[in-house]
Structures are given as structure tokens and as C-alpha cells.
mmCIF file of C-alpha atoms and ligand atoms in Angstrom:
data_model
loop_
_atom_site.group_PDB
_atom_site.id
_atom_site.type_symbol
_atom_site.label_atom_id
_atom_site.label_comp_id
_atom_site.label_asym_id
_atom_site.label_seq_id
_atom_site.Cartn_x
_atom_site.Cartn_y
_atom_site.Cartn_z
ATOM 1 C CA MET A 1 0.000 0.000 0.000
ATOM 2 C CA THR A 2 1.255 3.482 -0.803
ATOM 3 C CA ALA A 3 1.682 5.391 2.467
ATOM 4 C CA PRO A 4 -0.027 8.812 2.737
ATOM 5 C CA PHE A 5 2.190 11.740 1.716
ATOM 6 C CA THR A 6 2.270 15.454 0.975
ATOM 7 C CA ALA A 7 4.599 16.426 -1.864
ATOM 8 C CA SER A 8 5.882 19.831 -3.038
ATOM 9 C CA PHE A 9 8.252 20.058 -5.981
ATOM 10 C CA HIS A 10 10.410 22.980 -7.072
ATOM 11 C CA PRO A 11 9.942 24.384 -10.557
ATOM 12 C CA ALA A 12 13.020 24.093 -12.772
ATOM 13 C CA ARG A 13 13.838 24.285 -16.440
ATOM 14 C CA ILE A 14 16.356 21.540 -17.171
ATOM 15 C CA ILE A 15 18.279 21.393 -20.434
ATOM 16 C CA PHE A 16 20.217 18.158 -20.726
ATOM 17 C CA GLY A 17 22.563 16.954 -23.458
ATOM 18 C CA PRO A 18 26.029 17.251 -24.957
ATOM 19 C CA GLY A 19 26.548 20.622 -26.623
ATOM 20 C CA THR A 20 23.737 22.377 -24.705
ATOM 21 C CA LEU A 21 26.196 25.048 -23.503
ATOM 22 C CA ALA A 22 25.374 26.705 -26.836
ATOM 23 C CA GLN A 23 21.848 27.357 -25.531
ATOM 24 C CA VAL A 24 22.926 29.792 -22.795
ATOM 25 C CA ALA A 25 22.323 32.815 -25.045
ATOM 26 C CA ASP A 26 18.716 31.764 -25.780
ATOM 27 C CA GLU A 27 18.101 31.056 -22.110
ATOM 28 C CA ILE A 28 19.308 34.522 -21.085
ATOM 29 C CA ALA A 29 16.810 35.999 -23.539
ATOM 30 C CA GLY A 30 14.171 33.518 -22.364
ATOM 31 C CA GLN A 31 14.451 34.987 -18.877
ATOM 32 C CA GLY A 32 13.770 38.436 -20.354
ATOM 33 C CA CYS A 33 17.375 39.440 -19.633
ATOM 34 C CA ALA A 34 20.023 41.139 -21.739
ATOM 35 C CA ARG A 35 23.306 41.198 -19.788
ATOM 36 C CA ALA A 36 24.663 38.280 -17.784
ATOM 37 C CA LEU A 37 27.554 38.353 -15.336
ATOM 38 C CA VAL A 38 29.371 35.034 -15.877
ATOM 39 C CA LEU A 39 30.615 33.458 -12.638
ATOM 40 C CA SER A 40 33.307 30.814 -12.041
ATOM 41 C CA THR A 41 36.122 29.811 -9.698
ATOM 42 C CA PRO A 42 39.667 30.963 -10.583
ATOM 43 C CA PHE A 43 40.286 27.391 -11.810
ATOM 44 C CA GLN A 44 37.515 27.587 -14.447
ATOM 45 C CA LYS A 45 38.181 31.224 -15.419
ATOM 46 C CA ALA A 46 39.290 30.367 -18.964
ATOM 47 C CA ASP A 47 36.031 28.452 -19.580
ATOM 48 C CA ALA A 48 34.005 31.369 -18.170
ATOM 49 C CA GLU A 49 35.861 33.826 -20.401
ATOM 50 C CA ALA A 50 35.281 31.636 -23.458
ATOM 51 C CA LEU A 51 31.565 31.481 -22.620
ATOM 52 C CA ALA A 52 31.428 35.260 -22.142
ATOM 53 C CA ALA A 53 33.186 35.776 -25.493
ATOM 54 C CA SER A 54 30.645 33.528 -27.221
ATOM 55 C CA LEU A 55 27.794 35.527 -25.645
ATOM 56 C CA GLY A 56 29.099 38.826 -27.055
ATOM 57 C CA ALA A 57 26.925 41.762 -25.938
ATOM 58 C CA GLN A 58 24.829 39.441 -23.741
ATOM 59 C CA ALA A 59 27.814 39.113 -21.384
ATOM 60 C CA ALA A 60 28.271 41.915 -18.859
ATOM 61 C CA GLY A 61 31.627 40.499 -17.758
ATOM 62 C CA VAL A 62 33.278 37.639 -15.867
ATOM 63 C CA PHE A 63 33.677 37.359 -12.100
ATOM 64 C CA ALA A 64 36.000 34.396 -11.481
ATOM 65 C CA GLU A 65 36.549 34.525 -7.712
ATOM 66 C CA ALA A 66 33.967 32.011 -6.475
ATOM 67 C CA ALA A 67 35.245 30.056 -3.456
ATOM 68 C CA MET A 68 34.190 27.057 -1.346
ATOM 69 C CA HIS A 69 31.340 27.668 1.169
ATOM 70 C CA THR A 70 30.284 31.033 -0.338
ATOM 71 C CA PRO A 71 32.243 33.520 1.811
ATOM 72 C CA VAL A 72 30.195 36.710 2.314
ATOM 73 C CA ASP A 73 33.109 39.009 1.417
ATOM 74 C CA VAL A 74 33.416 37.333 -2.010
ATOM 75 C CA THR A 75 29.660 37.806 -2.533
ATOM 76 C CA ASN A 76 30.025 41.513 -1.663
ATOM 77 C CA HIS A 77 32.758 41.931 -4.301
ATOM 78 C CA ALA A 78 30.641 40.058 -6.834
ATOM 79 C CA LEU A 79 27.653 42.287 -6.055
ATOM 80 C CA GLU A 80 29.782 45.377 -6.731
ATOM 81 C CA ALA A 81 30.908 43.839 -10.048
ATOM 82 C CA TYR A 82 27.293 42.899 -10.910
ATOM 83 C CA GLN A 83 26.051 46.457 -10.304
ATOM 84 C CA ALA A 84 29.033 48.171 -11.947
ATOM 85 C CA ALA A 85 28.585 46.060 -15.084
ATOM 86 C CA GLY A 86 24.850 46.813 -15.329
ATOM 87 C CA ALA A 87 24.070 43.076 -15.315
ATOM 88 C CA ASP A 88 20.480 41.798 -15.048
ATOM 89 C CA CYS A 89 21.146 38.054 -14.532
ATOM 90 C CA VAL A 90 23.957 35.627 -13.731
ATOM 91 C CA VAL A 91 25.338 32.580 -15.503
ATOM 92 C CA ALA A 92 27.101 30.293 -13.000
ATOM 93 C CA LEU A 93 29.524 27.924 -14.744
ATOM 94 C CA GLY A 94 30.893 25.329 -12.335
ATOM 95 C CA GLY A 95 30.210 23.235 -9.245
ATOM 96 C CA GLY A 96 28.674 23.985 -5.864
ATOM 97 C CA SER A 97 31.074 26.827 -5.075
ATOM 98 C CA THR A 98 30.230 28.856 -8.168
ATOM 99 C CA ILE A 99 26.543 27.981 -7.958
ATOM 100 C CA GLY A 100 26.584 29.129 -4.306
ATOM 101 C CA LEU A 101 27.880 32.539 -5.396
ATOM 102 C CA GLY A 102 25.109 32.854 -8.004
ATOM 103 C CA LYS A 103 22.537 31.920 -5.362
ATOM 104 C CA ALA A 104 23.949 34.483 -2.930
ATOM 105 C CA LEU A 105 23.608 37.207 -5.608
ATOM 106 C CA ALA A 106 20.075 36.063 -6.397
ATOM 107 C CA TYR A 107 19.205 36.144 -2.692
ATOM 108 C CA GLN A 108 20.188 39.827 -2.579
ATOM 109 C CA THR A 109 18.961 40.982 -6.005
ATOM 110 C CA ASP A 110 16.394 38.317 -7.050
ATOM 111 C CA CYS A 111 18.216 38.153 -10.399
ATOM 112 C CA PRO A 112 17.498 35.135 -12.629
ATOM 113 C CA GLN A 113 20.181 32.435 -12.519
ATOM 114 C CA ILE A 114 21.222 30.208 -15.382
ATOM 115 C CA VAL A 115 23.468 27.435 -14.102
ATOM 116 C CA VAL A 116 25.802 25.321 -16.178
ATOM 117 C CA ALA A 117 26.555 22.513 -13.714
ATOM 118 C CA THR A 118 29.979 20.862 -14.036
ATOM 119 C CA THR A 119 30.172 18.628 -10.928
ATOM 120 C CA TYR A 120 27.748 16.125 -9.357
ATOM 121 C CA ALA A 121 27.110 18.024 -6.081
ATOM 122 C CA GLY A 122 23.502 18.914 -6.979
ATOM 123 C CA SER A 123 23.269 22.472 -5.632
ATOM 124 C CA GLU A 124 21.824 23.724 -8.953
ATOM 125 C CA VAL A 125 18.402 22.185 -8.208
ATOM 126 C CA THR A 126 18.029 23.165 -4.545
ATOM 127 C CA PRO A 127 16.608 26.331 -2.933
ATOM 128 C CA ILE A 128 19.377 26.092 -0.311
ATOM 129 C CA LEU A 129 22.257 28.529 0.168
ATOM 130 C CA GLY A 130 25.070 27.903 2.645
ATOM 131 C CA GLN A 131 27.241 30.972 3.365
ATOM 132 C CA THR A 132 30.224 31.623 5.632
ATOM 133 C CA GLU A 133 31.190 34.756 7.515
ATOM 134 C CA ASN A 134 33.875 34.980 10.234
ATOM 135 C CA GLY A 135 34.195 31.183 10.201
ATOM 136 C CA LEU A 136 30.461 30.676 10.849
ATOM 137 C CA LYS A 137 28.290 28.802 8.355
ATOM 138 C CA THR A 138 24.614 29.737 7.996
ATOM 139 C CA THR A 139 22.045 28.074 5.775
ATOM 140 C CA ILE A 140 19.142 29.800 4.054
ATOM 141 C CA ARG A 141 16.234 28.105 2.298
ATOM 142 C CA ASP A 142 14.409 30.545 0.013
ATOM 143 C CA ALA A 143 12.605 30.302 -3.340
ATOM 144 C CA LYS A 144 14.689 33.249 -4.639
ATOM 145 C CA VAL A 145 17.792 31.083 -4.329
ATOM 146 C CA LEU A 146 16.546 28.303 -6.654
ATOM 147 C CA PRO A 147 18.128 28.675 -10.125
ATOM 148 C CA GLU A 148 15.634 29.285 -12.940
ATOM 149 C CA VAL A 149 17.490 27.308 -15.637
ATOM 150 C CA VAL A 150 19.958 24.422 -15.359
ATOM 151 C CA ILE A 151 22.075 23.261 -18.272
ATOM 152 C CA TYR A 152 23.738 19.844 -18.061
ATOM 153 C CA ASP A 153 26.318 19.503 -20.832
ATOM 154 C CA ALA A 154 28.423 16.376 -20.271
ATOM 155 C CA GLN A 155 31.141 17.701 -22.575
ATOM 156 C CA LEU A 156 32.044 20.195 -19.839
ATOM 157 C CA THR A 157 32.557 17.376 -17.341
ATOM 158 C CA LEU A 158 35.042 15.381 -19.418
ATOM 159 C CA GLY A 159 37.883 17.265 -17.695
ATOM 160 C CA LEU A 160 36.527 16.879 -14.154
ATOM 161 C CA PRO A 161 39.506 15.111 -12.533
ATOM 162 C CA VAL A 162 38.820 11.439 -11.713
ATOM 163 C CA PRO A 163 39.291 11.793 -7.901
ATOM 164 C CA MET A 164 36.855 14.736 -7.878
ATOM 165 C CA SER A 165 34.422 12.828 -10.142
ATOM 166 C CA VAL A 166 34.451 9.920 -7.691
ATOM 167 C CA THR A 167 33.968 11.953 -4.506
ATOM 168 C CA SER A 168 31.419 14.247 -6.151
ATOM 169 C CA GLY A 169 29.485 11.197 -7.393
ATOM 170 C CA LEU A 170 29.491 9.697 -3.874
ATOM 171 C CA ASN A 171 28.346 13.089 -2.553
ATOM 172 C CA ALA A 172 25.355 12.805 -4.918
ATOM 173 C CA ILE A 173 24.624 9.218 -3.851
ATOM 174 C CA ALA A 174 24.645 10.401 -0.215
ATOM 175 C CA HIS A 175 21.773 12.811 -0.978
ATOM 176 C CA SER A 176 19.744 9.910 -2.350
ATOM 177 C CA ILE A 177 20.512 7.492 0.484
ATOM 178 C CA GLU A 178 19.199 10.033 2.987
ATOM 179 C CA ALA A 179 16.221 10.892 0.771
ATOM 180 C CA LEU A 180 15.156 7.240 0.782
ATOM 181 C CA TYR A 181 14.520 7.264 4.540
ATOM 182 C CA ALA A 182 13.519 10.941 4.869
ATOM 183 C CA GLN A 183 10.480 11.491 7.066
ATOM 184 C CA ASP A 184 8.877 13.643 4.342
ATOM 185 C CA ARG A 185 9.742 11.343 1.417
ATOM 186 C CA ASN A 186 7.157 10.504 -1.226
ATOM 187 C CA PRO A 187 6.982 7.860 -3.975
ATOM 188 C CA VAL A 188 8.438 10.223 -6.589
ATOM 189 C CA THR A 189 11.472 11.272 -4.519
ATOM 190 C CA SER A 190 12.123 7.604 -3.705
ATOM 191 C CA MET A 191 12.051 6.706 -7.411
ATOM 192 C CA GLN A 192 14.377 9.606 -8.190
ATOM 193 C CA ALA A 193 16.744 8.556 -5.398
ATOM 194 C CA VAL A 194 16.994 4.940 -6.573
ATOM 195 C CA GLU A 195 17.368 5.876 -10.232
ATOM 196 C CA GLY A 196 19.957 8.576 -9.458
ATOM 197 C CA THR A 197 21.965 6.109 -7.377
ATOM 198 C CA ARG A 198 21.683 3.455 -10.091
ATOM 199 C CA ALA A 199 22.927 5.868 -12.762
ATOM 200 C CA LEU A 200 25.963 6.878 -10.689
ATOM 201 C CA ARG A 201 26.707 3.303 -9.673
ATOM 202 C CA ASP A 202 26.834 2.370 -13.355
ATOM 203 C CA ALA A 203 28.705 5.462 -14.553
ATOM 204 C CA LEU A 204 31.460 5.992 -11.973
ATOM 205 C CA PRO A 205 33.447 2.783 -12.631
ATOM 206 C CA VAL A 206 33.436 3.592 -16.365
ATOM 207 C CA ILE A 207 34.612 7.156 -15.677
ATOM 208 C CA VAL A 208 37.470 5.874 -13.489
ATOM 209 C CA ALA A 209 38.613 3.567 -16.303
ATOM 210 C CA ASP A 210 37.910 6.010 -19.144
ATOM 211 C CA PRO A 211 37.426 9.635 -17.987
ATOM 212 C CA LEU A 212 36.645 10.902 -21.499
ATOM 213 C CA ASN A 213 33.747 8.457 -22.011
ATOM 214 C CA GLU A 214 30.928 10.833 -22.929
ATOM 215 C CA ALA A 215 28.132 8.287 -22.415
ATOM 216 C CA ALA A 216 29.266 7.586 -18.838
ATOM 217 C CA ARG A 217 29.738 11.303 -18.182
ATOM 218 C CA SER A 218 26.148 11.894 -19.369
ATOM 219 C CA GLU A 219 24.855 9.072 -17.187
ATOM 220 C CA ALA A 220 26.648 10.510 -14.141
ATOM 221 C CA LEU A 221 25.252 13.981 -14.794
ATOM 222 C CA TYR A 222 21.757 12.522 -15.176
ATOM 223 C CA GLY A 223 22.187 10.718 -11.848
ATOM 224 C CA SER A 224 23.478 13.858 -10.157
ATOM 225 C CA TRP A 225 20.414 15.809 -11.329
ATOM 226 C CA LEU A 226 18.094 13.255 -9.703
ATOM 227 C CA CYS A 227 20.164 13.121 -6.503
ATOM 228 C CA GLY A 228 20.273 16.930 -6.329
ATOM 229 C CA ALA A 229 16.520 17.132 -6.884
ATOM 230 C CA VAL A 230 15.792 14.961 -3.844
ATOM 231 C CA LEU A 231 18.289 16.941 -1.730
ATOM 232 C CA GLY A 232 16.238 20.032 -2.537
ATOM 233 C CA THR A 233 12.879 18.384 -1.868
ATOM 234 C CA VAL A 234 13.086 16.293 1.319
ATOM 235 C CA GLY A 235 14.871 16.582 4.669
ATOM 236 C CA MET A 236 18.371 15.220 5.298
ATOM 237 C CA SER A 237 19.483 13.345 8.436
ATOM 238 C CA LEU A 238 22.546 12.051 10.294
ATOM 239 C CA HIS A 239 24.851 11.868 7.268
ATOM 240 C CA HIS A 240 24.442 15.513 6.251
ATOM 241 C CA LYS A 241 24.610 16.645 9.889
ATOM 242 C CA LEU A 242 27.961 14.836 10.334
ATOM 243 C CA CYS A 243 29.328 16.260 7.071
ATOM 244 C CA HIS A 244 28.271 19.795 8.065
ATOM 245 C CA THR A 245 29.901 19.304 11.469
ATOM 246 C CA LEU A 246 33.205 18.069 10.052
ATOM 247 C CA GLY A 247 33.284 20.604 7.203
ATOM 248 C CA GLY A 248 32.094 23.525 9.328
ATOM 249 C CA SER A 249 34.071 22.956 12.536
ATOM 250 C CA PHE A 250 37.121 20.997 11.313
ATOM 251 C CA ASP A 251 37.431 22.284 7.748
ATOM 252 C CA THR A 252 37.472 18.867 6.077
ATOM 253 C CA PRO A 253 36.940 19.019 2.279
ATOM 254 C CA HIS A 254 33.290 18.831 1.135
ATOM 255 C CA SER A 255 32.917 15.959 -1.329
ATOM 256 C CA GLU A 256 35.693 13.829 0.226
ATOM 257 C CA THR A 257 33.972 14.017 3.627
ATOM 258 C CA HIS A 258 30.703 12.830 2.078
ATOM 259 C CA ALA A 259 32.563 10.021 0.296
ATOM 260 C CA VAL A 260 34.230 8.727 3.462
ATOM 261 C CA LEU A 261 31.147 8.957 5.671
ATOM 262 C CA ILE A 262 28.313 7.641 3.493
ATOM 263 C CA PRO A 263 29.066 3.905 3.997
ATOM 264 C CA HIS A 264 29.198 4.474 7.779
ATOM 265 C CA THR A 265 26.059 6.599 8.102
ATOM 266 C CA ALA A 266 24.135 4.221 5.818
ATOM 267 C CA ALA A 267 25.266 1.289 7.995
ATOM 268 C CA TYR A 268 24.193 3.190 11.138
ATOM 269 C CA ASN A 269 20.653 3.515 9.732
ATOM 270 C CA ALA A 270 20.552 0.173 7.871
ATOM 271 C CA GLU A 271 18.375 -1.667 10.351
ATOM 272 C CA ALA A 272 16.096 1.200 11.390
ATOM 273 C CA ALA A 273 15.393 2.070 7.728
ATOM 274 C CA GLN A 274 15.711 -1.426 6.264
ATOM 275 C CA ASP A 275 12.629 -1.318 4.006
ATOM 276 C CA ALA A 276 13.273 2.190 2.688
ATOM 277 C CA LEU A 277 16.937 1.400 1.965
ATOM 278 C CA SER A 278 16.414 -2.028 0.424
ATOM 279 C CA PRO A 279 16.308 -0.854 -3.256
ATOM 280 C CA ALA A 280 19.625 0.947 -2.708
ATOM 281 C CA ALA A 281 21.112 -2.018 -0.830
ATOM 282 C CA GLU A 282 20.246 -4.214 -3.827
ATOM 283 C CA LEU A 283 22.325 -1.912 -6.038
ATOM 284 C CA PHE A 284 25.368 -2.575 -3.845
ATOM 285 C CA GLY A 285 25.236 -6.317 -3.342
ATOM 286 C CA GLY A 286 22.530 -6.471 -0.679
ATOM 287 C CA GLU A 287 24.383 -4.807 2.219
ATOM 288 C CA ILE A 288 24.098 -1.011 2.152
ATOM 289 C CA GLY A 289 27.015 0.048 4.407
ATOM 290 C CA GLY A 290 29.589 -2.581 3.446
ATOM 291 C CA GLY A 291 28.409 -2.518 -0.172
ATOM 292 C CA LEU A 292 28.907 1.255 -0.456
ATOM 293 C CA TRP A 293 32.338 0.939 1.197
ATOM 294 C CA ASP A 294 33.390 -1.777 -1.303
ATOM 295 C CA PHE A 295 32.094 0.377 -4.168
ATOM 296 C CA ALA A 296 33.988 3.464 -2.908
ATOM 297 C CA LYS A 297 37.163 1.392 -2.464
ATOM 298 C CA SER A 298 36.874 -0.032 -5.984
ATOM 299 C CA LEU A 299 36.758 3.556 -7.313
ATOM 300 C CA GLY A 300 39.884 4.580 -5.387
ATOM 301 C CA ALA A 301 37.901 6.980 -3.168
ATOM 302 C CA PRO A 302 39.346 8.164 0.149
ATOM 303 C CA LEU A 303 38.154 5.805 2.902
ATOM 304 C CA ALA A 304 39.491 7.365 6.098
ATOM 305 C CA LEU A 305 38.880 10.697 7.849
ATOM 306 C CA LYS A 306 42.492 10.574 9.070
ATOM 307 C CA ASP A 307 43.506 11.166 5.436
ATOM 308 C CA LEU A 308 41.345 14.330 5.263
ATOM 309 C CA GLY A 309 43.255 16.214 7.954
ATOM 310 C CA LEU A 310 41.151 15.160 10.955
ATOM 311 C CA SER A 311 43.063 14.182 14.139
ATOM 312 C CA GLU A 312 41.956 11.328 16.353
ATOM 313 C CA SER A 313 41.842 13.840 19.209
ATOM 314 C CA ASP A 314 39.121 15.791 17.298
ATOM 315 C CA LEU A 315 36.679 12.858 17.372
ATOM 316 C CA ASP A 316 35.246 13.428 20.872
ATOM 317 C CA ARG A 317 34.405 17.049 20.086
ATOM 318 C CA ALA A 318 33.051 16.101 16.621
ATOM 319 C CA ALA A 319 30.705 13.532 18.205
ATOM 320 C CA GLU A 320 29.592 16.113 20.764
ATOM 321 C CA ILE A 321 28.838 18.826 18.173
ATOM 322 C CA ALA A 322 27.156 16.396 15.776
ATOM 323 C CA THR A 323 24.775 15.144 18.454
ATOM 324 C CA GLN A 324 23.700 18.631 19.583
ATOM 325 C CA ASN A 325 20.492 19.750 17.818
ATOM 326 C CA PRO A 326 20.450 16.614 15.643
ATOM 327 C CA TYR A 327 18.373 16.478 12.455
ATOM 328 C CA TRP A 328 15.563 13.902 12.498
ATOM 329 C CA ASN A 329 17.064 10.441 11.863
ATOM 330 C CA PRO A 330 15.463 6.992 11.504
ATOM 331 C CA ARG A 331 17.666 5.582 14.296
ATOM 332 C CA PRO A 332 18.020 7.598 17.503
ATOM 333 C CA ILE A 333 21.232 9.616 17.654
ATOM 334 C CA GLU A 334 23.302 8.120 20.478
ATOM 335 C CA GLN A 335 26.540 9.944 21.256
ATOM 336 C CA ASP A 336 28.497 6.755 22.048
ATOM 337 C CA ALA A 337 27.369 5.079 18.818
ATOM 338 C CA ILE A 338 28.205 8.214 16.802
ATOM 339 C CA ARG A 339 31.636 8.345 18.463
ATOM 340 C CA ALA A 340 32.176 4.692 17.433
ATOM 341 C CA LEU A 341 30.997 5.459 13.878
ATOM 342 C CA LEU A 342 33.487 8.346 13.675
ATOM 343 C CA GLN A 343 36.293 6.131 14.993
ATOM 344 C CA ASP A 344 35.643 3.565 12.247
ATOM 345 C CA ALA A 345 35.398 6.272 9.568
ATOM 346 C CA TRP A 346 38.574 7.918 10.900
ATOM 347 C CA ALA A 347 40.511 4.664 10.736
ATOM 348 C CA GLY A 348 39.045 3.636 7.360
ATOM 349 C CA ASN A 349 37.427 0.417 8.605
ATOM 350 C CA ARG A 350 34.762 -1.346 6.552
ATOM 351 C CA PRO A 351 31.409 -0.819 8.333
ATOM 352 C CA THR A 352 29.635 -3.969 9.466
HETATM 353 P P1 NAD B 401 33.489 23.036 -6.234
HETATM 354 O O1 NAD B 401 32.428 23.806 -6.901
HETATM 355 O O2 NAD B 401 34.186 23.694 -5.076
HETATM 356 O O3 NAD B 401 34.557 22.589 -7.315
HETATM 357 C C1 NAD B 401 35.832 22.069 -6.928
HETATM 358 C C2 NAD B 401 36.895 22.470 -7.937
HETATM 359 O O4 NAD B 401 36.671 21.757 -9.158
HETATM 360 C C3 NAD B 401 36.850 23.965 -8.287
HETATM 361 O O5 NAD B 401 38.157 24.438 -8.443
HETATM 362 C C4 NAD B 401 36.120 23.960 -9.616
HETATM 363 O O6 NAD B 401 36.423 25.088 -10.396
HETATM 364 C C5 NAD B 401 36.610 22.671 -10.236
HETATM 365 N N1 NAD B 401 35.714 22.116 -11.245
HETATM 366 C C6 NAD B 401 34.366 22.032 -11.182
HETATM 367 N N2 NAD B 401 33.882 21.431 -12.266
HETATM 368 C C7 NAD B 401 34.934 21.127 -13.052
HETATM 369 C C8 NAD B 401 35.060 20.473 -14.316
HETATM 370 N N3 NAD B 401 33.999 19.969 -14.965
HETATM 371 N N4 NAD B 401 36.291 20.332 -14.835
HETATM 372 C C9 NAD B 401 37.370 20.775 -14.145
HETATM 373 N N5 NAD B 401 37.314 21.379 -12.944
HETATM 374 C C10 NAD B 401 36.106 21.556 -12.402
HETATM 375 O O7 NAD B 401 32.991 21.604 -5.714
HETATM 376 P P2 NAD B 401 31.526 20.990 -5.457
HETATM 377 O O8 NAD B 401 31.770 19.750 -4.701
HETATM 378 O O9 NAD B 401 30.734 20.978 -6.692
HETATM 379 O O10 NAD B 401 30.834 22.052 -4.507
HETATM 380 C C11 NAD B 401 31.108 22.113 -3.132
HETATM 381 C C12 NAD B 401 30.389 23.313 -2.523
HETATM 382 O O11 NAD B 401 29.017 23.278 -2.883
HETATM 383 C C13 NAD B 401 30.424 23.301 -1.004
HETATM 384 O O12 NAD B 401 30.629 24.635 -0.554
HETATM 385 C C14 NAD B 401 29.053 22.794 -0.617
HETATM 386 O O13 NAD B 401 28.652 23.243 0.657
HETATM 387 C C15 NAD B 401 28.199 23.361 -1.718
HETATM 388 N N6 NAD B 401 26.954 22.584 -1.968
HETATM 389 C C16 NAD B 401 25.776 23.210 -1.760
HETATM 390 C C17 NAD B 401 24.587 22.542 -1.998
HETATM 391 C C18 NAD B 401 23.281 23.261 -1.794
HETATM 392 O O14 NAD B 401 22.227 22.703 -2.083
HETATM 393 N N7 NAD B 401 23.296 24.474 -1.301
HETATM 394 C C19 NAD B 401 24.601 21.225 -2.478
HETATM 395 C C20 NAD B 401 25.834 20.597 -2.689
HETATM 396 C C21 NAD B 401 27.016 21.300 -2.450
#
């Protein structure tokens, strides 16, 4: 029997396919806009400049200083550039860092955002903005922050380095694992979560062996769209709380932290959420925690928090912070059990 549910979905215009970068100009016009500020990180500046050149008069300029966790001072500089250039929309070309900057500008100006997503993190389809100021991270959920148009062009992901592809793909899978047992899940988000996980499970091994394989890159991007969509639609639990704790208080890198923790958090919830997780467990050999760990290992993903700059002496405090104001979770959050989970993840043990 289908359980009762209430579902709300976010509107989004999704343009998917190799070569769709060429549609940015039409999409700017489609939003009723004339001058886009093109955003990127310093690393993707050349791509942003090439896009701006192809847009001609529709480009108001390039701002290539996007940084991890959307620092407020970077947003303030970008806002000055946006106003000085007379821009009326933004085009964010990149992963979660660049998309975060576009969202922060949209939060302040309500400008339309066209996102060209080049990682698997999923931020492009969520109404969530995480910002940092003076070392403090705050999260905003607001309809203004949701990008209007998302372009998924797999050709732009061919150069995403393999280690980043792997950790970013596991980051996406983590959204879906938590969506499967979310309290506010519905049959559509569960289908999206399983299909997104399936697509990434199939694509990532091919990408590791053959990074320029366009079919696998497309499949991974398709999976990341579905995983991002559920992140934006239903609530997240223990896994995301632990990642926010480690990233926010101990500065561990974003996608790597997700990659290391997801087998352990899935194992923690495996029994309490057995029915909800069973379609995902089937994708990984029947055992969700150990199966995800074996999959991550086969891809060459990092397996241990000790390799991400976390000291063993940080684990007590991490367990304490992560268990304060916990998000809803299918299994009760017990500090001793979380401390044991962190110990295993720190050492790189296979979860049982
Ligand atoms: P990122 O955007 O920081 O990208 C990492 C690096 O890879 C950057 O230097 C980037 O320029 C480069 N890069 C990206 N795509 C590339 C490509 N195709 N080829 C070559 N290089 C490429 O990494 P991310 O993991 O996508 O994003 C992490 C950030 O996003 C974090 O700050 C996280 O909090 C945020 N995030 C937010 C949400 C949300 O819903 N608000 C969701 C997921 C992630």
C-alpha cells in the first residue's frame, strides 16, 4: 500500500545533453534578460571567459573569484561587479562553489540564474544557500535562491579530474541514500533517489577507467540531477549533519567528507530504515554500508577521515557537536554510537 504523503516540488527548467552550452544565449533571452555576469572559480576562469566571449553583448563580464562555502566578502565583491557592469542576470559555470555565489547574488537581487553545472554536487536544483562569515556557516532556504534554468552539458565534465568525479558522485549518492529514509519522502522522490543512485553506480566505474567516455559522463550527470533534486525536496538526516559538522568545525573538504562517511552513516541507519533502503542495498550487493564501502574502495575513493586532515583527538568534540540539535534520523542519535561510527570512519574500517 502506498503510504499517505504530501509532496511539493520545485519548478526548474532543465536542459540536458552534450553541446547544450550553446543554448545559454537563448536562455538569457528567455528569462527576459540582456546582460549576464558570468561566474566561475579561478580554476575555471578560462572556460568562463570563453563562454562570455561567445555571448558577445549578452555578457556583462566575468567574475571568477567564487570560493568554497560562499564567503560573504566574495559575494560583496561580486555584487559590486554585478552592479558596476549593469548586469540583469547571472550565468554560474561550475560546481557547488560557483553555484553558491550565483545563489547568494540572487538572494540579494532576485536576479534570474542560469546554471551550467559541471560537478555532481547537486546544488543547482536546490533552494538552499550555505554561506560563511567569520568562520560561521549559515544556511538559508528561500525560493529566490533556486536557479531558474539548469544546463547539463556532459562535454564540460570530461575534464573533471577522476578523484573529484568519484567523490562528487558519492556526494550525490549520499543525498539519495538520505532521501530514501527521509520522514517527508514521497513515492516520486524515492524513485528519483533509486534511479539517481543506479545511474551513478553504473557510470562511476566507467569514468574511473575512461574519464573521457561521454556516455558515462552523461549518465553521471543525469544521476546527479536526480540526486540533487531529492536533496532540494526532502529533509536530510545524520549523514548531512555529520558532514556539516566536520566541514564547518574541522574544515574537512566537502565531497571527500561525504565520500568517506556515506558507507558508515548508511550502515548506522541500515536496520532502522531497512525497508526504505532495500532498493539501494540491492544496487550494492545487498548490504548497504559494506556494499557502499566496497564500491567506494573499488573507485579509489578516500576511505578514512584521518587522510582528510582530521586528528583522532578531534573525534570526541566532533561527536559532541554532531549530536547537539540533531536532524531527524530513523535511528536515535546516540553519542556513544556516533563516536564509534566516527572512529571507524577515521581509521578507514569497513562498516559492518
Ligand atoms: P566546487 O564547486 O568547489 O569545485 C571544486 C573544484 O573543481 C573547483 O576548483 C572547480 O572550479 C573545479 N571544477 C568544477 N567542475 C569542473 C570540471 N567539470 N572540470 C574541471 N574542474 C572543475 O565543488 P563541489 O563539490 O561541486 O561544490 C562544493 C560546494 O558546494 C560546497 O561549498 C558545498 O557546501 C556546496 N553545496 C551546496 C549545496 C546546496 O544545495 N546548497 C549542495 C551541494 C554542495
